[in-house]
Short mmCIF file of C-alpha atoms and ligand atoms in Angstrom, two decimals:
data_model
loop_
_atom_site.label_atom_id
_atom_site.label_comp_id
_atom_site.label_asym_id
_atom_site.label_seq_id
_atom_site.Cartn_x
_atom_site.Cartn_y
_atom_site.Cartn_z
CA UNK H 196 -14.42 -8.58 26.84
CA UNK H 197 -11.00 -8.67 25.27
CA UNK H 198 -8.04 -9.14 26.57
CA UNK H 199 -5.24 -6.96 25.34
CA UNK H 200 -2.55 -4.69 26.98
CA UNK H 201 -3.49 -1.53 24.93
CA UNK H 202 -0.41 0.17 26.05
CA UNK H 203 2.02 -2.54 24.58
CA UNK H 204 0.12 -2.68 21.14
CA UNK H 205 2.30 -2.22 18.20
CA UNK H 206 1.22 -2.03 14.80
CA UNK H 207 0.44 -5.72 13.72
CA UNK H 208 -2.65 -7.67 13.68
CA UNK H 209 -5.13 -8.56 15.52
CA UNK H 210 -8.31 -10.02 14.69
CA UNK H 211 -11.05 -8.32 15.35
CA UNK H 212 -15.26 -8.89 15.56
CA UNK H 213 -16.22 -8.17 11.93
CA UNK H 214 -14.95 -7.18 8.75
CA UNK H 215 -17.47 -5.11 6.34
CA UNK H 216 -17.35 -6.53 2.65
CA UNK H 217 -19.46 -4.77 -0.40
CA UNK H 218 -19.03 -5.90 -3.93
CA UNK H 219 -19.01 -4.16 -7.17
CA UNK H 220 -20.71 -6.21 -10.27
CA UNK H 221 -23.05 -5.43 -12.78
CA UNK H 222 -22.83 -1.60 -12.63
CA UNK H 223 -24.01 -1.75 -8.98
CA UNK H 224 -22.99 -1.88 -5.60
CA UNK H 225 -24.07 -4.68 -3.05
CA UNK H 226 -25.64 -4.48 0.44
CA UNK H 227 -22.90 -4.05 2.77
CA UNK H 228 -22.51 -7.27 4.28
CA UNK H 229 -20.93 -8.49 8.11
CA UNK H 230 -18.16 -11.11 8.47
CA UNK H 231 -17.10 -12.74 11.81
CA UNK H 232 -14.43 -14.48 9.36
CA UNK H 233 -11.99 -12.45 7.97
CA UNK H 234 -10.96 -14.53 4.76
CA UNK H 235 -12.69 -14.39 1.29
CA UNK H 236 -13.66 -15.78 -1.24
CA UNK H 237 -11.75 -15.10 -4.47
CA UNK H 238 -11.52 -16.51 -8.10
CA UNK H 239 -7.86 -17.23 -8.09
CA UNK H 240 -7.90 -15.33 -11.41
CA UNK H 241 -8.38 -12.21 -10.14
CA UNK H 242 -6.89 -9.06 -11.11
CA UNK H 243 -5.54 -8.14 -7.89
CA UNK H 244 -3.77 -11.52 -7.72
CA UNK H 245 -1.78 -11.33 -11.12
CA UNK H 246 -1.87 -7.63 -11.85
CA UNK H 247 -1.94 -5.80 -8.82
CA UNK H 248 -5.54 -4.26 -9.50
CA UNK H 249 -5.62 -2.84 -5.90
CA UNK H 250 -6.18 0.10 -4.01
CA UNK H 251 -6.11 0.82 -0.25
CA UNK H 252 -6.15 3.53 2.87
CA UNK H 253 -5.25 3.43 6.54
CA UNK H 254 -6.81 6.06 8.58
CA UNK H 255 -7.23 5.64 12.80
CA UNK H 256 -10.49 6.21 14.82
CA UNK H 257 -9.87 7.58 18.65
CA UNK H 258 -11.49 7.49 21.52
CA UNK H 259 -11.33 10.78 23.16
CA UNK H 260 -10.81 12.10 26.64
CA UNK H 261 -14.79 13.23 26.35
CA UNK H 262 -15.55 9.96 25.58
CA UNK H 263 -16.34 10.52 22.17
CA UNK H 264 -15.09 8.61 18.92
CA UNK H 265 -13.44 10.67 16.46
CA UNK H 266 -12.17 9.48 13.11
CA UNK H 267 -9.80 12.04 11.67
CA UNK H 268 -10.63 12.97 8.18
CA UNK H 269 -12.38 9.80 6.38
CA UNK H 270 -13.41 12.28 3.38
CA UNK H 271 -10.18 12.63 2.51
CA UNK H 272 -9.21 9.16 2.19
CA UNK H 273 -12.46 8.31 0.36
CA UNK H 274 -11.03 10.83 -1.85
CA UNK H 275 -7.53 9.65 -1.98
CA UNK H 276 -9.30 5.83 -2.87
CA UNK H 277 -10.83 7.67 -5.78
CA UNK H 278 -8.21 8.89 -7.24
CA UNK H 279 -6.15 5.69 -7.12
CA UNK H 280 -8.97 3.45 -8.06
CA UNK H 281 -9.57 5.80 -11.21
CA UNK H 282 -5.99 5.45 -12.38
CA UNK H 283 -6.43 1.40 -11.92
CA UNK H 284 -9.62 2.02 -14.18
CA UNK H 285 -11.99 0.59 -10.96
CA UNK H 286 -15.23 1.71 -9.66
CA UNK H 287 -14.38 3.12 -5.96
CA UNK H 288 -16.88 3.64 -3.63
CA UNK H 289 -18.62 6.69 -3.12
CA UNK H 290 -17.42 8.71 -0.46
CA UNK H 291 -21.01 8.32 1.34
CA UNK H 292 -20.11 4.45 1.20
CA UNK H 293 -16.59 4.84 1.95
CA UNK H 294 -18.00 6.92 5.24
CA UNK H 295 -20.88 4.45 6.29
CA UNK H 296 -18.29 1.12 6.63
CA UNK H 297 -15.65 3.53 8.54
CA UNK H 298 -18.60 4.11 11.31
CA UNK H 299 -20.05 0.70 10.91
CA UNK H 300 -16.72 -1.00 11.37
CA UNK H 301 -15.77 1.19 14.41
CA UNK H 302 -19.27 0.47 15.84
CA UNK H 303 -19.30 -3.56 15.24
CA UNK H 304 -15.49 -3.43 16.67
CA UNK H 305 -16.26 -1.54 19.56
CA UNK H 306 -14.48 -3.63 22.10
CA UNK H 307 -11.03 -3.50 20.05
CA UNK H 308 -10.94 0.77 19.79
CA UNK H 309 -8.43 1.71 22.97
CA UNK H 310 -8.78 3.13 25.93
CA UNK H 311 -8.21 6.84 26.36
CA UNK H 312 -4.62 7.36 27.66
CA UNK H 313 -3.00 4.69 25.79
CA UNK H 314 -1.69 6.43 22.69
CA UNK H 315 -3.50 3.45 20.54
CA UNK H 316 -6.38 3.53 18.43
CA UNK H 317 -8.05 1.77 15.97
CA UNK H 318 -6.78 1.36 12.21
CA UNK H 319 -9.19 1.19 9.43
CA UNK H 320 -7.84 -0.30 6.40
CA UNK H 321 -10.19 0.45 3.56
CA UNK H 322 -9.36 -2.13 0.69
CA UNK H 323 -10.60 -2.46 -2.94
CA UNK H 324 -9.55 -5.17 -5.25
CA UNK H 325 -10.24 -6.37 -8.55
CA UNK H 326 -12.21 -9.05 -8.21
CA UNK H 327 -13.49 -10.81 -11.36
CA UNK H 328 -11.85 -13.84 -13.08
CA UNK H 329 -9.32 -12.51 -16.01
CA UNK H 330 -6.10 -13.28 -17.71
CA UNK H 331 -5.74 -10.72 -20.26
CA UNK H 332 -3.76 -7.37 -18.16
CA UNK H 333 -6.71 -4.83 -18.05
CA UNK H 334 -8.34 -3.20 -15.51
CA UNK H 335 -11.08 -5.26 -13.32
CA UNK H 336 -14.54 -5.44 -14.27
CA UNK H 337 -15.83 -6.05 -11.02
CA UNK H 338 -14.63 -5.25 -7.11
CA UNK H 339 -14.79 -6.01 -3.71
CA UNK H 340 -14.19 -3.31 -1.39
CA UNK H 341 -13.57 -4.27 2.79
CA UNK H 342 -13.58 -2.39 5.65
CA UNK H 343 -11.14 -4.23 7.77
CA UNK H 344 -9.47 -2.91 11.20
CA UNK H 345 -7.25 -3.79 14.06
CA UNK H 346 -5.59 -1.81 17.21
CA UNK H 347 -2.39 -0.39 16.52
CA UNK H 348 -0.18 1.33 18.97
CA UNK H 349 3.09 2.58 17.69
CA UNK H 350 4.58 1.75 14.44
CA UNK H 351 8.42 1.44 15.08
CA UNK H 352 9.92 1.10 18.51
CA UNK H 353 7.58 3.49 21.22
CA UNK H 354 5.62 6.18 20.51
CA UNK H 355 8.00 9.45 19.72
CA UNK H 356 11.08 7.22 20.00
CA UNK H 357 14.05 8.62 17.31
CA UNK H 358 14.91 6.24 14.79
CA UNK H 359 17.64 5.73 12.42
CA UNK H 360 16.98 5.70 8.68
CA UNK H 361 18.39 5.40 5.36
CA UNK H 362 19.11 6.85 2.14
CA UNK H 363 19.31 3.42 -0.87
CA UNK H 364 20.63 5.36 -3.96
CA UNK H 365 20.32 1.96 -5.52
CA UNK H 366 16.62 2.06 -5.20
CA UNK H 367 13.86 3.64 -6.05
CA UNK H 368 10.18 2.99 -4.87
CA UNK H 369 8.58 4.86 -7.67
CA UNK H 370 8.88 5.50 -11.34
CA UNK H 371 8.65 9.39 -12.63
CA UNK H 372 5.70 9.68 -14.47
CA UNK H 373 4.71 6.28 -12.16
CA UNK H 374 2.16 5.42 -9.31
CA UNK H 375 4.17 6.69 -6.72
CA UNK H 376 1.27 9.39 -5.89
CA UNK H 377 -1.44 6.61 -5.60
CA UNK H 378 -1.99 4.16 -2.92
CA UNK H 379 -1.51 1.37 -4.48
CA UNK H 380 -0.45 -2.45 -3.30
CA UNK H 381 2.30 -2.37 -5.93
CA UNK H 382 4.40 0.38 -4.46
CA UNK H 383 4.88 -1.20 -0.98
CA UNK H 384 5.96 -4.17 -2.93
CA UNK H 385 8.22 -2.64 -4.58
CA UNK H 386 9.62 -1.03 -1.35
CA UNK H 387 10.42 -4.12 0.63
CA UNK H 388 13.70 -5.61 -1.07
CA UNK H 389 15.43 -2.25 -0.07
CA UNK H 390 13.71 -2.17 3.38
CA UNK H 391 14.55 -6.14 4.42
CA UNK H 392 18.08 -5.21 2.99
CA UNK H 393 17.97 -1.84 5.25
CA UNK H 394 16.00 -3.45 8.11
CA UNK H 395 18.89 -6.18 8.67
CA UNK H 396 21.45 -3.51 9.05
CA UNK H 397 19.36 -1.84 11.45
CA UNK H 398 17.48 1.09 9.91
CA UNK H 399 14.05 1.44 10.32
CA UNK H 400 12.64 3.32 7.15
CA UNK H 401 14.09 3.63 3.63
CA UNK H 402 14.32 7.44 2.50
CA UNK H 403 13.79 7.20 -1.09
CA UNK H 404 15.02 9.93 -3.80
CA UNK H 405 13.33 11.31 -6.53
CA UNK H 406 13.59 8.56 -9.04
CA UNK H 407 14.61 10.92 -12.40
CA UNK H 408 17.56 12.37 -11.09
CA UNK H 409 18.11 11.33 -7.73
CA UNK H 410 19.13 14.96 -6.56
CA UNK H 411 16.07 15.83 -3.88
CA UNK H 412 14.48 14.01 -1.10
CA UNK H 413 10.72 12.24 -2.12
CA UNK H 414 9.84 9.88 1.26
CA UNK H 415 9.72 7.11 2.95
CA UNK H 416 8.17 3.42 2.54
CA UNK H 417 5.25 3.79 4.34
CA UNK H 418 5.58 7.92 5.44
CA UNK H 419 6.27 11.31 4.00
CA UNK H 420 9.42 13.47 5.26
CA UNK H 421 9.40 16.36 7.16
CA UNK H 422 12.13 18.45 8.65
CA UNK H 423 12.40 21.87 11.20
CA UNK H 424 14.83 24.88 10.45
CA UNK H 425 14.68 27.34 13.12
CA UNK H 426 11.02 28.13 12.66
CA UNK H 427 10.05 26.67 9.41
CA UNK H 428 8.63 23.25 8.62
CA UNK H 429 9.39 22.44 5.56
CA UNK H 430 8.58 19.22 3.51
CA UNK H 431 9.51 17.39 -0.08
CA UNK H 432 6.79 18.52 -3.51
CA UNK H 433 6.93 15.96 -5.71
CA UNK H 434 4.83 14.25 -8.08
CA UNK H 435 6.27 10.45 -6.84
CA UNK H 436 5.39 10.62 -3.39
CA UNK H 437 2.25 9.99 -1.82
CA UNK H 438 -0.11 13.10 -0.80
CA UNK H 439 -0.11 12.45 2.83
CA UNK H 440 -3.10 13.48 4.84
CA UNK H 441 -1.35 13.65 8.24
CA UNK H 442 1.59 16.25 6.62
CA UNK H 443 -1.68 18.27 5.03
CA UNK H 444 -2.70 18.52 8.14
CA UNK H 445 0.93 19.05 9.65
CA UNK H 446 1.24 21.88 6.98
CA UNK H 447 -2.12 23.76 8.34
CA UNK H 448 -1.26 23.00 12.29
CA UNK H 449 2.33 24.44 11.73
CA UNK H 450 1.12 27.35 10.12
CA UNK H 451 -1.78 27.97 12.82
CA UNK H 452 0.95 27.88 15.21
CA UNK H 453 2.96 30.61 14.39
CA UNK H 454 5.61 28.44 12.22
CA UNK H 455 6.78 29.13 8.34
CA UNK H 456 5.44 26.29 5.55
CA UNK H 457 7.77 25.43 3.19
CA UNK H 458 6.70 22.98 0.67
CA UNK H 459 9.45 22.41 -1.96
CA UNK H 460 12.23 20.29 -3.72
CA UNK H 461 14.39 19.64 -0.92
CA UNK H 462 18.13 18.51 -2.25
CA UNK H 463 19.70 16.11 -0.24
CA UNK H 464 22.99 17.75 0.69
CA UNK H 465 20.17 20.64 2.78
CA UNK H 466 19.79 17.71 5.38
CA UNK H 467 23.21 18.91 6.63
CA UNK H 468 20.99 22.17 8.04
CA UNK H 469 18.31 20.80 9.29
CA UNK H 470 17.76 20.96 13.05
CA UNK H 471 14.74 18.29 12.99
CA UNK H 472 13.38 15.53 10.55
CA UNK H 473 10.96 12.83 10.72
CA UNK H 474 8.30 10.64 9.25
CA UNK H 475 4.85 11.82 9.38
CA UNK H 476 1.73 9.74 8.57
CA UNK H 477 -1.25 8.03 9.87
CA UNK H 478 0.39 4.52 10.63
CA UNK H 479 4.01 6.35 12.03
CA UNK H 480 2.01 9.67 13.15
CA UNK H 481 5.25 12.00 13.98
CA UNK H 482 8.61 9.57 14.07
CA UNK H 483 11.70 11.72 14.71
CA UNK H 484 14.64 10.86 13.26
CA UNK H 485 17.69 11.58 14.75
CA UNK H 486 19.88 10.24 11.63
CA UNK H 487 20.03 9.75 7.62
CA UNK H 488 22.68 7.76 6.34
CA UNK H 489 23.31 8.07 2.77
CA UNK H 490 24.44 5.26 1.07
CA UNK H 491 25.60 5.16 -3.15
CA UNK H 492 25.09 1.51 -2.83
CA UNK H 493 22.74 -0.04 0.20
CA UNK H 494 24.80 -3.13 0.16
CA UNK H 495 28.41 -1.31 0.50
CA UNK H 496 29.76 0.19 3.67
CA UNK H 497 30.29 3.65 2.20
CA UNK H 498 28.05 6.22 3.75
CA UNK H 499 27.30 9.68 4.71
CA UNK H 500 25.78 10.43 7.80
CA UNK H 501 23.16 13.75 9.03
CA UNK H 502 22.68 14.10 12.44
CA UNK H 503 19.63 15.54 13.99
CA UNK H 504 18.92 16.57 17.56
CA UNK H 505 19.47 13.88 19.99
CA UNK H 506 18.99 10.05 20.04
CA UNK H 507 17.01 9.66 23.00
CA UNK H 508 14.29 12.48 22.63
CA UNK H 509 11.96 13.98 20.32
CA UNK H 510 13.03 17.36 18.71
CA UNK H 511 11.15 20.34 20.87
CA UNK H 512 9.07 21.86 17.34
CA UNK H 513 8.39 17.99 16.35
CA UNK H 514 7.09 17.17 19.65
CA UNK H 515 4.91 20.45 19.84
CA UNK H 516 3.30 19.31 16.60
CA UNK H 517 2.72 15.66 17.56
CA UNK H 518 1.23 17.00 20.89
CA UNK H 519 -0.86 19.58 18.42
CA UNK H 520 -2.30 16.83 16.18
CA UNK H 521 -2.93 14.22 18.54
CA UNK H 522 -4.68 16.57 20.85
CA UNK H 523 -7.04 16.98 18.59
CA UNK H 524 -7.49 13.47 17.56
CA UNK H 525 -7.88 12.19 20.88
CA UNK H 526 -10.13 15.26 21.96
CA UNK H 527 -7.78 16.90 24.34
CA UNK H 528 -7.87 20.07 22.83
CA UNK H 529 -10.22 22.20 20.41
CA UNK H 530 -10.21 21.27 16.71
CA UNK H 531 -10.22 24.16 15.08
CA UNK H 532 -10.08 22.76 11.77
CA UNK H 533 -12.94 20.59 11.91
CA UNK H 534 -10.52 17.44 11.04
CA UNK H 535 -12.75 14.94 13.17
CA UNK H 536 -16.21 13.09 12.60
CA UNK H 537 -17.50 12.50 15.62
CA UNK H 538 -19.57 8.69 15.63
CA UNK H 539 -22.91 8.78 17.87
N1 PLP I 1313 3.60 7.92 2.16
C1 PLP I 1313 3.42 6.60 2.08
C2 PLP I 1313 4.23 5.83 1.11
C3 PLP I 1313 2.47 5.98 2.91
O1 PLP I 1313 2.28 4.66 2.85
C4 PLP I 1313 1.73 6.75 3.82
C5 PLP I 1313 0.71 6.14 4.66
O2 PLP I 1313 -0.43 6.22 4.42
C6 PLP I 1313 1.97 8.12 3.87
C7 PLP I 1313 2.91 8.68 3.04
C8 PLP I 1313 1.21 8.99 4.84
O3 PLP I 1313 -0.07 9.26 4.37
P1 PLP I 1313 -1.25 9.57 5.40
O4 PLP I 1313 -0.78 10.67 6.26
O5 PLP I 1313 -2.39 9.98 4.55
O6 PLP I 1313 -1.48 8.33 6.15
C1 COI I 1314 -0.74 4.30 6.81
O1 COI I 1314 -0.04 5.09 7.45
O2 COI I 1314 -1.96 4.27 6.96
C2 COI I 1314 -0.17 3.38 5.85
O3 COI I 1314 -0.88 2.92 5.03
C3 COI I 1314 1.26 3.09 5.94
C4 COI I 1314 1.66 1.65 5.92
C5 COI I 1314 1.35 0.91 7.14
C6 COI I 1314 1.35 0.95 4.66
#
């Protein structure tokens, strides 16, 4: 039995039973193989070591108030892994694949999926590098794909607790015409020297503009952005930011509850009339955010400041959506979307 204190889990790691590993060589796929160990074996000239040749997803499995095990939505990330491994020129694995290490990695880690009640679950991290030696840049011959998880309870602070963000005009963690719509390694990577800056002066999340004219709102480091006016939920299009499955899924839930959908270019100066916003996303689920400062320069003192709602509590159309979508993950009320795969 392990010993953890599921309710005081945040989102780090924490080594769990096995890790699933399946390699990619010759025009074939490997047996899917178990490790107790969870370090590899790599040439040190791979391509995921020099050029970034890597691809990844983060999606949670539940255990439910029935007693059941739900993972919310694997297809889609096997899809989302396809898409990013086909503009890194890899072989992804099929979705069948991608499906048959989430369930096998749940069932080997058993002991590390939380308790029902706790608000934590456990995070599957698909992960597919380039694997074979190679010096010239080009897309990897050969890959190793890993199921890896850990428990995660809440990303920043406590579950549903406001945080403070900002706007770094002086960044930008995508290119137009980039990667920023991929899940790629790279991007986070090129997030952090804003976020360390922006972490030691207190803000949680970087809000990040779109990077060819810096007029409307794109999304976070690791989340998309959402925001409430009066009845409408309304959230950033863009071709730099990340498709998020949790804000697809926000999008259909608001909708089935009676609210409007807005998905459009959102100009920053619009924040000033917004009566909710937060971060939505598998790893952050719903974060509100009760304030955006806007700063030209991330290093000066010069900002502008949007308030939202209050400090200490969640907005009241945020918190009916969190309640919404984690009802459904954790089995507490009817999914009538069909979002969960149950595992027997
Ligand atoms: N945007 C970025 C940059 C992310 O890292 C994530 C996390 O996966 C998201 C958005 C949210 O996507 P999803 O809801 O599919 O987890
Ligand atoms: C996720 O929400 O699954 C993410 O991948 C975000 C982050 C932890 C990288």
């Amino acid at each position: 039995m392990v010993n953890i204190d599921w309710s005081k889990l945040t989102f780090s790691y924490t080594k769990t039973n096995t890790m699933l590993c399946c390699s990619f060589k010759d025009g074939k796929w490997s047996e899917i193989e178990s490790r107790t160990d969870d370090s590899i074996r790599l040439s040190a000239f791979a391509g995921a070591l020099h050029y970034s040749v890597e691809c990844f997803e983060g999606l949670k499995a539940f255990r439910g108030k029935d007693g059941k095990i739900r993972l919310f939505r694997p297809e889609e990330n096997a899809a989302r892994l396809q898409r990013s491994a086909k503009f890194l020129g890899i072989t992804p694995p099929s979705t069948e694949l991608f499906i048959e290490m989430c369930e096998r990695a749940v069932k080997e880690n058993l002991d590390f999926l939380p308790p029902y009640g706790t608000w934590a679950s456990l995070y599957l991290r698909p992960t597919l590098i380039g694997s074979n030696p190679q010096l010239g840049v080009k897309s990897s011959r050969e890959c190793l794909f890993m199921m890896l998880c850990s428990p995660v309870g809440a990303y920043t602070g406590g579950n549903l607790e406001p945080i403070k963000v900002v706007i770094a005009r002086n960044y930008d963690r995508a290119a137009p015409n980039g990667c920023g719509c991929y899940k790629l390694g790279g991007n986070y990577a090129a997030s952090l020297c804003s976020f360390n800056i922006a972490s030691s002066q207190g803000y949680k999340a970087v809000l990040y503009l779109d990077p060819a004219t810096k007029t409307y709102i794109d999304e976070f480091n690791s989340s998309n952005f959402f925001a409430i006016k009066g009845n409408t939920y309304i959230t950033p299009k863009s071709d730099s930011i990340l498709p998020s499955i949790t804000n697809k899924s926000l999008e259909q839930a608001a909708a089935y509850l009676g609210m409007e959908v807005e998905r459009r270019p959102i100009r920053v100066e619009e924040l000033a009339g917004f009566d909710e916003a937060g971060e939505c996303g598998t790893a952050v689920v719903i974060t509100p955010v009760y304030q955006i400062d806007d700063k030209p320069y991330l290093e000066s003192d010069k900002v502008t400041s949007y308030k939202f709602g209050s400090a200490d509590a969640c907005g009241e159309k945020s918190l009916k959506l969190y309640r919404f979508i984690t009802g459904i993950q954790y089995g507490d009320i009817e999914d009538p979307f069909g979002w969960c795969r149950f595992i027997e």
